[in-house]
N, C-alpha and C. Protein backbone atom coordinates (compact mmCIF):
# COMPACT_ATOMS: atom_id res chain seq x y z
N GLU A 1 0.39 -1.06 -0.22
CA GLU A 1 0.02 -0.04 0.16
C GLU A 1 0.90 1.30 -0.47
N PHE A 2 2.21 1.20 1.24
CA PHE A 2 3.07 2.33 0.77
C PHE A 2 3.13 2.19 -0.18
N ARG A 3 3.83 1.03 -1.26
CA ARG A 3 4.77 1.72 -2.71
C ARG A 3 3.93 2.57 -3.57
N SER A 4 2.05 1.81 -3.52
CA SER A 4 1.29 2.52 -4.72
C SER A 4 1.37 3.53 -3.95
N GLY A 5 1.70 4.35 -2.97
CA GLY A 5 1.13 5.50 -2.52
C GLY A 5 -0.43 5.72 -2.73
N GLY A 6 -1.35 4.55 -1.74
CA GLY A 6 -2.18 4.24 -1.05
C GLY A 6 -3.54 3.48 -2.35
N ARG A 7 -3.28 3.45 -3.61
CA ARG A 7 -3.65 3.40 -4.69
C ARG A 7 -4.33 2.00 -4.32
N ILE A 8 -3.55 1.01 -3.79
CA ILE A 8 -3.51 -0.56 -4.60
C ILE A 8 -4.20 -0.66 -2.63
N LYS A 9 -4.93 -1.46 -1.92
CA LYS A 9 -5.42 -1.37 -1.32
C LYS A 9 -5.11 -3.12 -0.53
N VAL A 10 -4.46 -3.23 0.56
CA VAL A 10 -4.77 -4.77 0.72
C VAL A 10 -4.91 -5.90 1.75
N GLN A 11 -6.16 -5.94 1.67
CA GLN A 11 -6.71 -6.98 2.68
C GLN A 11 -6.41 -8.70 3.23
N TYR A 12 -5.65 -8.20 4.59
CA TYR A 12 -5.09 -10.01 4.86
C TYR A 12 -5.93 -10.51 5.60
N CYS A 13 -5.75 -12.01 4.61
CA CYS A 13 -7.09 -13.18 5.14
C CYS A 13 -5.98 -13.92 6.32
N ALA A 14 -6.10 -14.64 7.20
CA ALA A 14 -5.07 -15.37 7.66
C ALA A 14 -5.24 -17.11 7.27
N GLY A 15 -4.69 -17.95 7.88
CA GLY A 15 -3.89 -18.89 6.61
C GLY A 15 -5.34 -20.33 6.75
N GLN A 16 -5.88 -19.95 5.39
CA GLN A 16 -7.07 -21.31 4.93
C GLN A 16 -8.22 -20.86 5.22
N SER A 17 -8.01 -18.96 6.41
CA SER A 17 -9.54 -18.69 6.11
C SER A 17 -10.64 -18.59 5.15
N LEU A 18 -10.22 -17.95 3.91
CA LEU A 18 -11.10 -17.31 2.67
C LEU A 18 -10.77 -18.96 2.18
N LEU A 19 -9.91 -19.63 1.61
CA LEU A 19 -9.98 -20.39 0.61
C LEU A 19 -8.89 -21.28 1.93
N LYS A 20 -9.16 -22.80 1.54
CA LYS A 20 -8.30 -24.00 2.29
C LYS A 20 -7.43 -23.98 1.27
N ALA A 21 -6.53 -24.32 0.93
CA ALA A 21 -5.33 -25.06 0.39
C ALA A 21 -5.75 -25.59 -1.33
N PRO A 22 -6.12 -27.06 -0.85
CA PRO A 22 -6.23 -27.21 -2.49
C PRO A 22 -7.43 -26.74 -3.19
N ALA A 23 -7.90 -25.32 -2.54
CA ALA A 23 -9.07 -24.64 -3.25
C ALA A 23 -8.49 -23.37 -3.62
N MET A 24 -7.38 -23.39 -3.26
CA MET A 24 -6.16 -21.67 -3.47
C MET A 24 -6.25 -22.01 -4.61
N TYR A 25 -5.73 -22.67 -5.90
CA TYR A 25 -5.89 -22.08 -7.61
C TYR A 25 -7.08 -21.54 -8.38
N LYS A 26 -7.97 -22.82 -7.60
CA LYS A 26 -9.15 -22.17 -8.50
C LYS A 26 -10.12 -20.83 -7.82
N GLY A 27 -9.58 -20.47 -6.29
CA GLY A 27 -10.02 -19.49 -5.71
C GLY A 27 -9.68 -17.92 -6.28
N ILE A 28 -8.36 -18.61 -6.80
CA ILE A 28 -7.55 -17.00 -7.62
C ILE A 28 -8.25 -17.22 -9.07
N GLU A 29 -8.20 -17.98 -9.65
CA GLU A 29 -8.71 -18.04 -11.09
C GLU A 29 -9.70 -17.81 -10.90
N SER A 30 -10.83 -18.32 -10.07
CA SER A 30 -12.31 -17.42 -10.42
C SER A 30 -12.45 -15.81 -9.60
N GLY A 31 -11.19 -15.61 -9.03
CA GLY A 31 -10.82 -13.69 -8.47
C GLY A 31 -11.42 -13.80 -7.50
N ILE A 32 -12.16 -14.68 -6.27
CA ILE A 32 -12.17 -14.40 -4.59
C ILE A 32 -10.57 -14.25 -4.04
N ALA A 33 -10.34 -14.29 -4.70
CA ALA A 33 -8.18 -13.91 -4.24
C ALA A 33 -8.12 -13.59 -5.29
N ASP A 34 -6.90 -12.48 -4.90
CA ASP A 34 -5.72 -11.97 -6.13
C ASP A 34 -4.87 -13.23 -5.52
N ILE A 35 -3.81 -13.64 -4.66
CA ILE A 35 -2.77 -13.28 -4.44
C ILE A 35 -3.10 -14.59 -2.96
N GLY A 36 -2.51 -15.78 -2.80
CA GLY A 36 -2.67 -16.73 -1.89
C GLY A 36 -1.14 -17.64 -2.28
N TYR A 37 -0.86 -18.11 -1.75
CA TYR A 37 0.16 -19.66 -0.91
C TYR A 37 -0.35 -20.56 -1.20
N SER A 38 -0.49 -21.57 -2.02
CA SER A 38 -0.50 -22.83 -2.21
C SER A 38 1.19 -24.48 -1.88
N HIS A 39 0.83 -25.00 -2.34
CA HIS A 39 1.74 -25.73 -2.66
C HIS A 39 1.35 -26.83 -4.14
N VAL A 40 2.21 -26.74 -5.12
CA VAL A 40 1.41 -27.95 -6.65
C VAL A 40 0.91 -28.86 -6.93
N TYR A 41 1.43 -29.16 -5.23
CA TYR A 41 0.67 -30.83 -5.45
C TYR A 41 -0.81 -30.58 -5.17
N TYR A 42 -1.43 -29.71 -4.56
CA TYR A 42 -2.87 -29.70 -4.90
C TYR A 42 -3.51 -29.47 -5.70
N THR A 43 -2.31 -28.95 -7.17
CA THR A 43 -3.14 -28.75 -8.25
C THR A 43 -2.38 -29.67 -9.23
N PRO A 44 -2.09 -31.20 -9.14
CA PRO A 44 -1.23 -31.70 -10.14
C PRO A 44 -2.24 -31.63 -11.93
N GLY A 45 -0.57 -31.76 -12.38
CA GLY A 45 -1.01 -30.62 -13.82
C GLY A 45 -0.88 -29.86 -14.30
N ARG A 46 -1.22 -28.59 -12.76
CA ARG A 46 -1.03 -27.20 -13.71
C ARG A 46 -0.17 -26.71 -13.49
N MET A 47 0.63 -26.94 -12.96
CA MET A 47 2.62 -26.12 -13.27
C MET A 47 3.41 -27.46 -13.18
N PRO A 48 3.13 -28.39 -14.35
CA PRO A 48 3.94 -29.11 -14.31
C PRO A 48 5.31 -28.61 -14.41
N ALA A 49 6.07 -27.67 -14.75
CA ALA A 49 7.64 -27.06 -14.51
C ALA A 49 8.17 -27.13 -12.72
N SER A 50 7.02 -26.35 -11.94
CA SER A 50 6.87 -26.36 -10.52
C SER A 50 7.27 -27.81 -10.34
N GLU A 51 6.02 -28.91 -10.28
CA GLU A 51 6.35 -29.59 -9.77
C GLU A 51 7.69 -30.52 -10.28
N GLY A 52 8.49 -30.62 -11.02
CA GLY A 52 10.17 -30.87 -11.05
C GLY A 52 10.45 -30.87 -10.09
N ILE A 53 10.39 -29.80 -8.63
CA ILE A 53 11.20 -30.43 -7.60
C ILE A 53 10.53 -31.50 -7.30
N GLY A 54 9.74 -32.02 -6.99
CA GLY A 54 9.13 -33.17 -7.11
C GLY A 54 9.82 -34.72 -7.44
N LEU A 55 10.48 -34.61 -8.61
CA LEU A 55 11.63 -35.78 -9.33
C LEU A 55 12.42 -36.20 -8.06
N PRO A 56 12.90 -37.49 -8.13
CA PRO A 56 13.58 -38.49 -7.42
C PRO A 56 14.79 -37.73 -7.58
N LEU A 57 15.72 -36.74 -8.08
CA LEU A 57 16.63 -35.57 -8.42
C LEU A 57 17.50 -35.99 -7.00
N GLY A 58 19.57 -36.29 -7.33
CA GLY A 58 19.31 -36.73 -6.66
C GLY A 58 20.18 -37.59 -5.32
N VAL A 59 19.06 -39.39 -5.87
CA VAL A 59 18.74 -40.19 -4.64
C VAL A 59 19.51 -41.03 -5.02
N PRO A 60 19.57 -42.38 -5.02
CA PRO A 60 21.33 -43.50 -5.62
C PRO A 60 20.35 -43.49 -6.05
N SER A 61 18.68 -44.24 -6.31
CA SER A 61 18.65 -45.29 -7.20
C SER A 61 16.67 -45.26 -7.32
N GLY A 62 15.82 -45.66 -7.95
CA GLY A 62 15.12 -45.40 -8.17
C GLY A 62 13.76 -46.22 -7.35
N TRP A 63 14.86 -46.69 -6.46
CA TRP A 63 13.52 -47.53 -5.20
C TRP A 63 13.38 -47.16 -4.31
N VAL A 64 15.41 -45.80 -3.65
CA VAL A 64 14.77 -45.03 -2.90
C VAL A 64 14.02 -43.64 -2.89
N GLY A 65 14.03 -43.78 -4.58
CA GLY A 65 12.81 -42.49 -4.28
C GLY A 65 11.85 -42.28 -4.83
N ALA A 66 11.49 -44.00 -5.04
CA ALA A 66 10.03 -44.55 -4.58
C ALA A 66 9.45 -44.60 -3.34
N HIS A 67 10.20 -45.11 -2.71
CA HIS A 67 10.44 -45.29 -1.05
C HIS A 67 9.99 -44.11 0.09
N MET A 68 10.71 -42.80 -0.99
CA MET A 68 11.26 -41.48 -0.36
C MET A 68 9.43 -40.83 -1.15
N ALA A 69 8.56 -41.35 -2.27
CA ALA A 69 7.98 -40.97 -1.80
C ALA A 69 6.06 -41.41 -2.14
N ALA A 70 6.84 -42.45 -1.41
CA ALA A 70 5.73 -42.89 -0.93
C ALA A 70 5.38 -42.68 0.34
N HIS A 71 6.79 -42.39 2.12
CA HIS A 71 6.53 -41.53 2.72
C HIS A 71 5.84 -40.25 3.03
N GLN A 72 6.10 -39.52 0.99
CA GLN A 72 5.57 -38.35 1.16
C GLN A 72 3.99 -38.51 1.25
N ALA A 73 3.74 -39.06 0.21
CA ALA A 73 2.00 -39.46 0.32
C ALA A 73 1.01 -40.06 1.60
N ARG A 74 2.09 -41.12 2.40
CA ARG A 74 1.60 -41.08 4.02
C ARG A 74 1.61 -39.95 4.24
N LEU A 75 2.45 -39.05 3.99
CA LEU A 75 2.41 -37.72 4.75
C LEU A 75 1.16 -36.99 4.56
N TRP A 76 1.04 -36.60 3.36
CA TRP A 76 -0.40 -36.10 2.71
C TRP A 76 -1.15 -36.46 3.46
N LEU A 77 -1.41 -37.91 3.08
CA LEU A 77 -2.72 -38.49 3.78
C LEU A 77 -2.69 -38.07 5.27
N VAL A 78 -2.28 -38.08 6.13
CA VAL A 78 -1.98 -38.15 7.54
C VAL A 78 -2.42 -36.31 7.48
N GLN A 79 -2.17 -35.46 6.97
CA GLN A 79 -2.32 -33.93 6.79
C GLN A 79 -3.86 -34.32 6.59
N GLY A 80 -4.19 -34.91 5.95
CA GLY A 80 -6.14 -35.07 4.94
C GLY A 80 -5.49 -34.58 3.88
N ASN A 81 -4.69 -34.63 2.95
CA ASN A 81 -4.76 -34.15 1.68
C ASN A 81 -4.56 -35.41 0.69
N LEU A 82 -5.60 -35.31 0.02
CA LEU A 82 -5.71 -36.35 -0.32
C LEU A 82 -5.82 -35.64 -2.00
N ALA A 83 -5.70 -34.68 -2.72
CA ALA A 83 -5.62 -34.93 -3.76
C ALA A 83 -3.94 -34.87 -4.12
N PRO A 84 -2.74 -34.53 -3.91
CA PRO A 84 -1.80 -35.43 -3.65
C PRO A 84 -0.86 -36.25 -3.27
N ALA A 85 -1.33 -36.99 -2.95
CA ALA A 85 -1.88 -38.79 -2.38
C ALA A 85 -2.19 -38.91 -3.46
N ALA A 86 -3.75 -38.87 -4.29
CA ALA A 86 -3.48 -39.06 -5.29
C ALA A 86 -3.28 -39.15 -6.02
N HIS A 87 -2.71 -38.09 -6.38
CA HIS A 87 -1.90 -37.93 -7.84
C HIS A 87 -0.28 -38.40 -7.71
N TRP A 88 -0.12 -38.72 -6.61
CA TRP A 88 1.18 -39.76 -6.42
C TRP A 88 0.78 -41.13 -6.62
N ALA A 89 -0.19 -41.51 -6.17
CA ALA A 89 -0.82 -43.54 -7.15
C ALA A 89 -0.72 -43.19 -8.34
N GLN A 90 -1.56 -42.20 -9.33
CA GLN A 90 -1.30 -41.95 -10.48
C GLN A 90 -0.45 -42.30 -10.57
N GLU A 91 0.42 -41.24 -11.16
CA GLU A 91 1.84 -41.23 -12.08
C GLU A 91 2.68 -42.15 -11.18
N SER A 92 2.77 -42.55 -10.17
CA SER A 92 3.54 -44.02 -9.43
C SER A 92 3.31 -45.49 -10.59
N GLY A 93 1.77 -45.29 -10.97
CA GLY A 93 1.56 -46.83 -11.49
C GLY A 93 0.71 -47.98 -10.98
N LEU A 94 0.83 -47.27 -9.40
CA LEU A 94 0.45 -48.62 -8.88
C LEU A 94 -1.14 -48.91 -8.86
N ARG A 95 -1.74 -49.48 -8.51
CA ARG A 95 -3.38 -50.62 -9.01
C ARG A 95 -3.53 -51.37 -7.94
N ALA A 96 -4.74 -51.42 -7.34
CA ALA A 96 -5.37 -51.62 -6.61
C ALA A 96 -5.17 -52.92 -6.18
N ASP A 97 -5.22 -53.87 -7.62
CA ASP A 97 -5.37 -54.60 -7.86
C ASP A 97 -3.46 -55.77 -8.27
N ASP A 98 -2.70 -54.11 -7.36
CA ASP A 98 -1.37 -55.78 -8.04
C ASP A 98 -1.20 -56.29 -7.63
N GLU A 99 -0.11 -57.25 -7.50
CA GLU A 99 0.60 -58.31 -6.59
C GLU A 99 1.73 -57.15 -5.92
N PRO A 100 1.55 -57.31 -4.58
CA PRO A 100 2.67 -56.60 -3.91
C PRO A 100 3.82 -57.63 -4.29
N THR A 101 5.12 -56.89 -4.05
CA THR A 101 6.37 -57.54 -3.62
C THR A 101 6.99 -56.79 -2.66
N TYR A 102 7.77 -57.31 -1.73
CA TYR A 102 8.55 -57.31 -0.85
C TYR A 102 8.91 -55.70 -0.96
N GLN A 103 9.63 -55.39 -1.89
CA GLN A 103 10.44 -54.62 -2.64
C GLN A 103 9.67 -53.45 -2.43
N SER A 104 8.33 -53.49 -3.05
CA SER A 104 7.39 -52.08 -3.09
C SER A 104 6.35 -51.94 -1.82
N MET A 105 6.76 -52.71 -0.52
CA MET A 105 5.60 -52.85 0.77
C MET A 105 5.03 -51.23 1.70
N ASP A 106 6.34 -50.41 0.76
CA ASP A 106 6.33 -48.94 1.19
C ASP A 106 4.92 -48.94 0.34
N GLU A 107 5.17 -48.74 -0.86
CA GLU A 107 4.20 -48.03 -1.76
C GLU A 107 3.06 -48.27 -1.78
N HIS A 108 2.81 -49.81 -1.57
CA HIS A 108 2.02 -50.75 -1.50
C HIS A 108 0.49 -50.49 -0.22
N SER A 109 2.05 -50.20 1.05
CA SER A 109 0.82 -49.90 2.15
C SER A 109 0.70 -48.59 1.44
N ALA A 110 1.04 -47.37 1.72
CA ALA A 110 0.86 -46.13 0.95
C ALA A 110 -0.59 -46.07 0.39
N LEU A 111 -0.22 -46.94 -0.90
CA LEU A 111 -1.46 -47.42 -1.23
C LEU A 111 -3.50 -47.69 -0.92
N ALA A 112 -2.64 -48.55 0.07
CA ALA A 112 -3.86 -49.66 1.11
C ALA A 112 -4.31 -47.93 1.98
N ARG A 113 -3.64 -47.33 2.25
CA ARG A 113 -4.27 -46.08 3.21
C ARG A 113 -4.65 -45.39 2.41
N LEU A 114 -4.18 -44.72 1.03
CA LEU A 114 -5.15 -43.95 0.40
C LEU A 114 -6.16 -44.47 0.14
N LEU A 115 -7.31 -46.02 -0.35
CA LEU A 115 -7.94 -46.81 -1.03
C LEU A 115 -8.91 -46.71 0.48
N MET A 116 -8.08 -46.42 1.29
CA MET A 116 -9.25 -46.67 2.98
C MET A 116 -9.78 -44.40 2.96
N ALA A 117 -8.53 -43.78 3.16
CA ALA A 117 -9.18 -42.87 2.79
C ALA A 117 -10.56 -42.13 2.13
N GLN A 118 -10.37 -43.32 0.96
CA GLN A 118 -11.72 -42.60 -0.44
C GLN A 118 -12.77 -43.83 -0.43
N GLY A 119 -12.02 -44.39 0.61
CA GLY A 119 -13.60 -45.33 0.91
C GLY A 119 -13.90 -46.35 0.19
N LYS A 120 -12.66 -46.74 -0.75
CA LYS A 120 -12.12 -47.82 -1.58
C LYS A 120 -12.06 -49.48 -0.38
N LEU A 121 -12.68 -49.11 0.77
CA LEU A 121 -12.38 -50.42 2.08
C LEU A 121 -12.86 -51.82 1.39
N ASP A 122 -13.64 -52.51 0.24
CA ASP A 122 -12.77 -53.60 0.00
C ASP A 122 -11.60 -53.76 -0.76
N GLN A 123 -11.62 -52.97 -2.04
CA GLN A 123 -10.16 -52.73 -3.13
C GLN A 123 -9.09 -52.62 -2.15
N ALA A 124 -8.86 -52.37 -0.24
CA ALA A 124 -7.66 -51.68 0.22
C ALA A 124 -7.75 -52.90 1.64
N SER A 125 -8.91 -53.94 1.79
CA SER A 125 -8.44 -54.90 2.58
C SER A 125 -7.92 -56.09 1.97
N ARG A 126 -8.46 -55.66 0.73
CA ARG A 126 -7.29 -57.17 -0.80
C ARG A 126 -6.99 -57.84 -0.71
N LEU A 127 -6.15 -55.97 -1.43
CA LEU A 127 -4.52 -55.61 -0.72
C LEU A 127 -3.86 -55.59 -0.28
N LEU A 128 -4.47 -55.19 1.25
CA LEU A 128 -3.80 -55.37 2.39
C LEU A 128 -3.71 -57.16 2.56
N THR A 129 -4.49 -58.11 2.28
CA THR A 129 -3.71 -59.53 2.83
C THR A 129 -3.02 -60.10 1.90
N ARG A 130 -3.32 -59.88 1.23
CA ARG A 130 -2.49 -59.73 -0.28
C ARG A 130 -0.55 -59.53 0.34
N LEU A 131 -0.54 -58.44 1.03
CA LEU A 131 0.26 -57.51 1.69
C LEU A 131 1.02 -58.29 2.90
N ALA A 132 0.33 -58.56 3.25
CA ALA A 132 0.44 -59.12 4.43
C ALA A 132 0.67 -60.89 4.31
N ASP A 133 0.35 -61.23 3.09
CA ASP A 133 1.20 -63.08 2.76
C ASP A 133 2.88 -62.64 2.00
N VAL A 134 2.61 -61.87 1.22
CA VAL A 134 3.95 -61.32 0.81
C VAL A 134 5.25 -61.24 1.68
N THR A 135 4.71 -60.72 2.57
CA THR A 135 5.69 -59.66 3.63
C THR A 135 5.72 -60.78 4.58
N GLU A 136 4.91 -61.46 5.06
CA GLU A 136 5.29 -62.56 6.28
C GLU A 136 6.28 -63.68 5.36
N ALA A 137 6.26 -64.06 3.97
CA ALA A 137 6.85 -64.87 3.57
C ALA A 137 8.54 -65.07 3.35
N ALA A 138 8.85 -63.46 3.43
CA ALA A 138 10.16 -62.14 3.23
C ALA A 138 10.45 -62.12 5.04
N GLY A 139 9.12 -62.25 5.80
CA GLY A 139 10.05 -62.56 7.13
C GLY A 139 9.50 -60.50 7.19
N ALA A 140 9.46 -60.00 6.76
CA ALA A 140 9.16 -58.48 7.07
C ALA A 140 7.93 -58.08 8.01
N MET A 141 8.53 -58.55 9.46
CA MET A 141 6.85 -58.34 10.45
C MET A 141 6.35 -57.10 10.51
N SER A 142 7.31 -56.44 10.62
CA SER A 142 6.75 -55.20 10.74
C SER A 142 5.71 -54.33 10.25
N CYS A 143 6.08 -54.36 8.66
CA CYS A 143 4.89 -54.98 8.03
C CYS A 143 3.44 -55.44 7.90
N VAL A 144 3.96 -57.25 8.10
CA VAL A 144 2.57 -57.71 8.18
C VAL A 144 2.09 -58.12 9.46
N ILE A 145 2.52 -56.85 10.20
CA ILE A 145 1.41 -56.26 11.29
C ILE A 145 0.91 -54.80 11.11
N GLU A 146 1.67 -54.31 11.02
CA GLU A 146 0.77 -53.28 10.03
C GLU A 146 -0.19 -53.43 8.68
N SER A 147 -0.38 -54.45 8.19
CA SER A 147 -0.85 -54.73 6.92
C SER A 147 -2.42 -55.41 7.97
N LEU A 148 -2.09 -55.62 9.06
CA LEU A 148 -3.69 -56.45 9.45
C LEU A 148 -3.93 -55.93 10.68
N VAL A 149 -3.24 -54.22 11.04
CA VAL A 149 -3.86 -53.43 11.33
C VAL A 149 -4.82 -52.74 10.70
N LEU A 150 -4.29 -52.43 8.99
CA LEU A 150 -4.77 -51.35 8.34
C LEU A 150 -6.02 -52.69 7.67
N ARG A 151 -5.59 -53.02 8.04
CA ARG A 151 -7.17 -54.21 6.93
C ARG A 151 -8.36 -54.27 8.43
N ALA A 152 -7.80 -54.65 9.58
CA ALA A 152 -8.65 -54.75 10.98
C ALA A 152 -9.60 -53.60 10.65
N LEU A 153 -8.50 -52.71 10.44
CA LEU A 153 -9.78 -50.39 10.28
C LEU A 153 -10.80 -50.89 9.48
N ALA A 154 -10.45 -51.28 8.11
CA ALA A 154 -10.94 -50.84 6.56
C ALA A 154 -12.29 -52.17 7.22
N LEU A 155 -12.05 -53.27 7.26
CA LEU A 155 -13.12 -54.88 7.94
C LEU A 155 -14.06 -53.89 9.08
N GLN A 156 -13.23 -52.79 9.96
CA GLN A 156 -14.52 -52.58 10.75
C GLN A 156 -15.57 -51.69 10.15
N ALA A 157 -15.21 -50.16 9.20
CA ALA A 157 -15.89 -49.17 8.90
C ALA A 157 -16.95 -49.96 7.56
N GLN A 158 -16.09 -51.39 7.23
CA GLN A 158 -17.66 -52.01 6.90
C GLN A 158 -18.37 -52.83 7.42
N GLY A 159 -17.99 -52.79 8.98
CA GLY A 159 -19.44 -52.98 9.72
C GLY A 159 -19.37 -54.62 9.84
N LYS A 160 -17.99 -55.44 9.25
CA LYS A 160 -17.95 -56.72 10.17
C LYS A 160 -16.57 -57.20 11.03
N GLN A 161 -17.27 -56.47 11.19
CA GLN A 161 -17.05 -57.07 13.14
C GLN A 161 -15.85 -58.00 13.72
N ASP A 162 -16.75 -58.89 13.30
CA ASP A 162 -16.11 -60.68 13.22
C ASP A 162 -14.27 -60.37 13.06
N GLN A 163 -14.34 -60.47 11.56
CA GLN A 163 -13.72 -60.65 10.48
C GLN A 163 -11.69 -59.27 11.07
N ALA A 164 -12.63 -58.35 11.78
CA ALA A 164 -12.11 -57.19 12.32
C ALA A 164 -10.97 -57.62 13.15
N LEU A 165 -11.70 -58.50 13.93
CA LEU A 165 -11.63 -58.38 15.04
C LEU A 165 -10.47 -59.50 14.88
N ALA A 166 -10.66 -60.49 13.76
CA ALA A 166 -9.58 -61.52 13.63
C ALA A 166 -7.94 -60.82 13.10
N ALA A 167 -8.38 -60.14 12.19
CA ALA A 167 -7.06 -59.69 11.87
C ALA A 167 -6.50 -59.10 13.25
N LEU A 168 -7.36 -57.97 13.74
CA LEU A 168 -6.39 -57.66 15.03
C LEU A 168 -5.82 -58.52 15.84
N GLU A 169 -6.66 -59.78 15.91
CA GLU A 169 -6.69 -60.37 17.14
C GLU A 169 -4.57 -60.99 16.74
N ARG A 170 -4.84 -61.44 14.89
CA ARG A 170 -3.76 -61.77 14.32
C ARG A 170 -2.76 -61.12 14.97
N ALA A 171 -2.96 -59.73 14.72
CA ALA A 171 -2.47 -57.94 14.74
C ALA A 171 -1.33 -58.59 16.04
N LEU A 172 -1.75 -58.54 16.79
CA LEU A 172 -1.62 -58.09 18.62
C LEU A 172 -0.97 -59.37 18.76
N ALA A 173 -1.19 -60.83 18.48
CA ALA A 173 -0.17 -61.67 18.41
C ALA A 173 1.20 -61.34 17.93
N LEU A 174 1.53 -60.90 17.43
CA LEU A 174 2.52 -61.20 16.12
C LEU A 174 3.41 -59.53 17.47
N GLY A 175 2.36 -58.53 17.40
CA GLY A 175 3.43 -57.36 17.82
C GLY A 175 2.94 -57.79 19.16
N GLU A 176 2.61 -58.42 20.19
CA GLU A 176 2.92 -58.74 21.81
C GLU A 176 3.95 -58.78 22.21
N PRO A 177 5.06 -60.12 21.73
CA PRO A 177 6.28 -60.19 22.23
C PRO A 177 7.56 -59.12 21.31
N GLU A 178 7.47 -58.57 20.34
CA GLU A 178 8.22 -57.15 20.81
C GLU A 178 7.82 -56.10 20.68
N GLY A 179 6.71 -56.08 21.65
CA GLY A 179 6.38 -54.56 22.21
C GLY A 179 5.89 -53.81 21.27
N TYR A 180 5.47 -53.84 20.20
CA TYR A 180 4.67 -53.31 19.66
C TYR A 180 4.00 -52.31 19.97
N VAL A 181 4.29 -50.50 19.72
CA VAL A 181 2.98 -50.10 20.75
C VAL A 181 2.74 -49.01 19.81
N ARG A 182 3.49 -47.93 18.98
CA ARG A 182 2.88 -47.02 17.87
C ARG A 182 2.73 -47.46 16.52
N THR A 183 2.61 -48.66 15.57
CA THR A 183 1.95 -49.92 15.31
C THR A 183 0.41 -49.60 15.49
N PHE A 184 -0.44 -49.81 16.87
CA PHE A 184 -1.26 -50.03 17.00
C PHE A 184 -1.91 -48.24 17.43
N ILE A 185 -1.22 -47.84 18.60
CA ILE A 185 -1.85 -46.87 18.70
C ILE A 185 -1.49 -44.95 17.47
N ASP A 186 -1.10 -45.66 16.51
CA ASP A 186 -0.89 -43.69 15.85
C ASP A 186 -2.02 -44.34 14.75
N GLU A 187 -2.82 -45.10 14.50
CA GLU A 187 -4.35 -45.34 13.99
C GLU A 187 -5.28 -44.84 14.67
N GLY A 188 -5.00 -44.21 15.55
CA GLY A 188 -6.10 -42.76 16.43
C GLY A 188 -7.17 -43.78 17.07
N SER A 189 -8.12 -42.84 17.14
CA SER A 189 -9.72 -43.15 17.99
C SER A 189 -10.35 -44.90 17.15
N GLN A 190 -9.81 -44.88 16.05
CA GLN A 190 -11.33 -45.86 15.66
C GLN A 190 -10.06 -47.44 15.42
N MET A 191 -8.94 -47.17 16.50
CA MET A 191 -8.31 -48.41 16.50
C MET A 191 -8.80 -48.58 18.01
N GLY A 192 -8.33 -47.85 19.09
CA GLY A 192 -8.90 -47.41 19.89
C GLY A 192 -10.56 -48.31 20.11
N GLN A 193 -11.40 -48.58 19.95
CA GLN A 193 -12.15 -48.50 19.09
C GLN A 193 -12.54 -50.02 19.12
N LEU A 194 -11.79 -50.33 18.31
CA LEU A 194 -11.22 -51.86 18.11
C LEU A 194 -10.77 -52.94 19.06
N LEU A 195 -9.57 -52.22 19.79
CA LEU A 195 -9.23 -52.43 20.78
C LEU A 195 -9.98 -52.43 22.08
N ARG A 196 -10.80 -52.20 22.24
CA ARG A 196 -11.85 -51.90 23.77
C ARG A 196 -12.91 -53.05 23.23
N ARG A 197 -13.19 -53.75 21.84
CA ARG A 197 -13.96 -54.66 21.76
C ARG A 197 -12.82 -55.46 21.85
N ALA A 198 -11.60 -55.81 21.50
CA ALA A 198 -10.54 -57.17 21.60
C ALA A 198 -10.77 -57.64 23.42
N VAL A 199 -10.29 -56.64 23.94
CA VAL A 199 -10.87 -56.13 25.64
C VAL A 199 -11.73 -57.35 26.24
N VAL A 200 -13.56 -56.76 25.37
CA VAL A 200 -14.16 -57.16 25.40
C VAL A 200 -14.57 -59.03 25.32
N ARG A 201 -13.90 -59.09 23.64
CA ARG A 201 -14.28 -60.39 23.22
C ARG A 201 -13.20 -61.44 24.32
N GLY A 202 -12.50 -60.86 25.46
CA GLY A 202 -10.83 -61.30 25.90
C GLY A 202 -9.27 -61.58 24.71
N ILE A 203 -9.55 -60.79 23.39
CA ILE A 203 -8.94 -60.72 22.97
C ILE A 203 -6.91 -60.24 23.19
N SER A 204 -5.84 -61.00 23.63
CA SER A 204 -4.33 -60.03 24.38
C SER A 204 -4.97 -59.04 25.14
N VAL A 205 -5.78 -59.64 26.13
CA VAL A 205 -6.67 -58.95 27.17
C VAL A 205 -5.31 -57.48 28.05
N ASP A 206 -4.36 -58.19 28.36
CA ASP A 206 -3.02 -56.98 29.08
C ASP A 206 -2.48 -56.50 27.76
N TYR A 207 -2.07 -57.08 26.68
CA TYR A 207 -1.59 -55.78 25.88
C TYR A 207 -2.32 -55.35 25.45
N ALA A 208 -3.33 -55.73 24.77
CA ALA A 208 -4.50 -55.01 24.33
C ALA A 208 -4.88 -53.37 25.91
N GLY A 209 -4.84 -54.22 26.91
CA GLY A 209 -4.98 -53.10 28.12
C GLY A 209 -3.96 -51.86 28.10
N ARG A 210 -2.86 -52.33 27.91
CA ARG A 210 -1.49 -51.55 27.49
C ARG A 210 -1.40 -50.76 26.07
N LEU A 211 -2.12 -51.29 25.72
CA LEU A 211 -2.07 -50.34 24.76
C LEU A 211 -3.21 -49.52 24.90
N LEU A 212 -4.53 -49.39 25.51
CA LEU A 212 -5.26 -48.40 26.01
C LEU A 212 -5.48 -47.32 26.18
N SER A 213 -3.73 -47.99 27.05
CA SER A 213 -4.67 -47.18 28.53
C SER A 213 -2.59 -45.89 28.48
């Protein structure tokens, strides 16, 4: 305002009070705001040159780059940012009917989380079953437990309580000897509800009780 001699007036709006980050581009385009701040991954395909910063440059291998991208997708999902996570899945070529491998377990685990966030619970459940099988054969028990935990949540969301408890029971049986905690409690209130049902059913009562405490 000072530099324009008062000809330009600026009305500042606190972060996301006028436009949420995923809607920032369209809001500016339609004239709701003149200037905004967001991230290019909220608007995939709109700014391809800027999206180049997301390419796995400087990483030692394609596998490491894919691994890093999968963890970024998980972070977006934790933040509730489905659009960039969905764009990641599309660009990565991952599909719900893939046969996951030990090498792709991080990517397919992130894909399963995305499917759950999108309400595609049956697809997520079937993918997680295959992922648990292949990682168990490879001895990657942390991924097996995570896959069982996620599958239990997907089944619970579908109203399949008995199947959900069966998946959770196996996850608890595998997790208790090694003292797994965060794999369960990081899944939030829905896992808390399922753990309480497990206690009522007499499933791993001591361990489930410690996770709830």
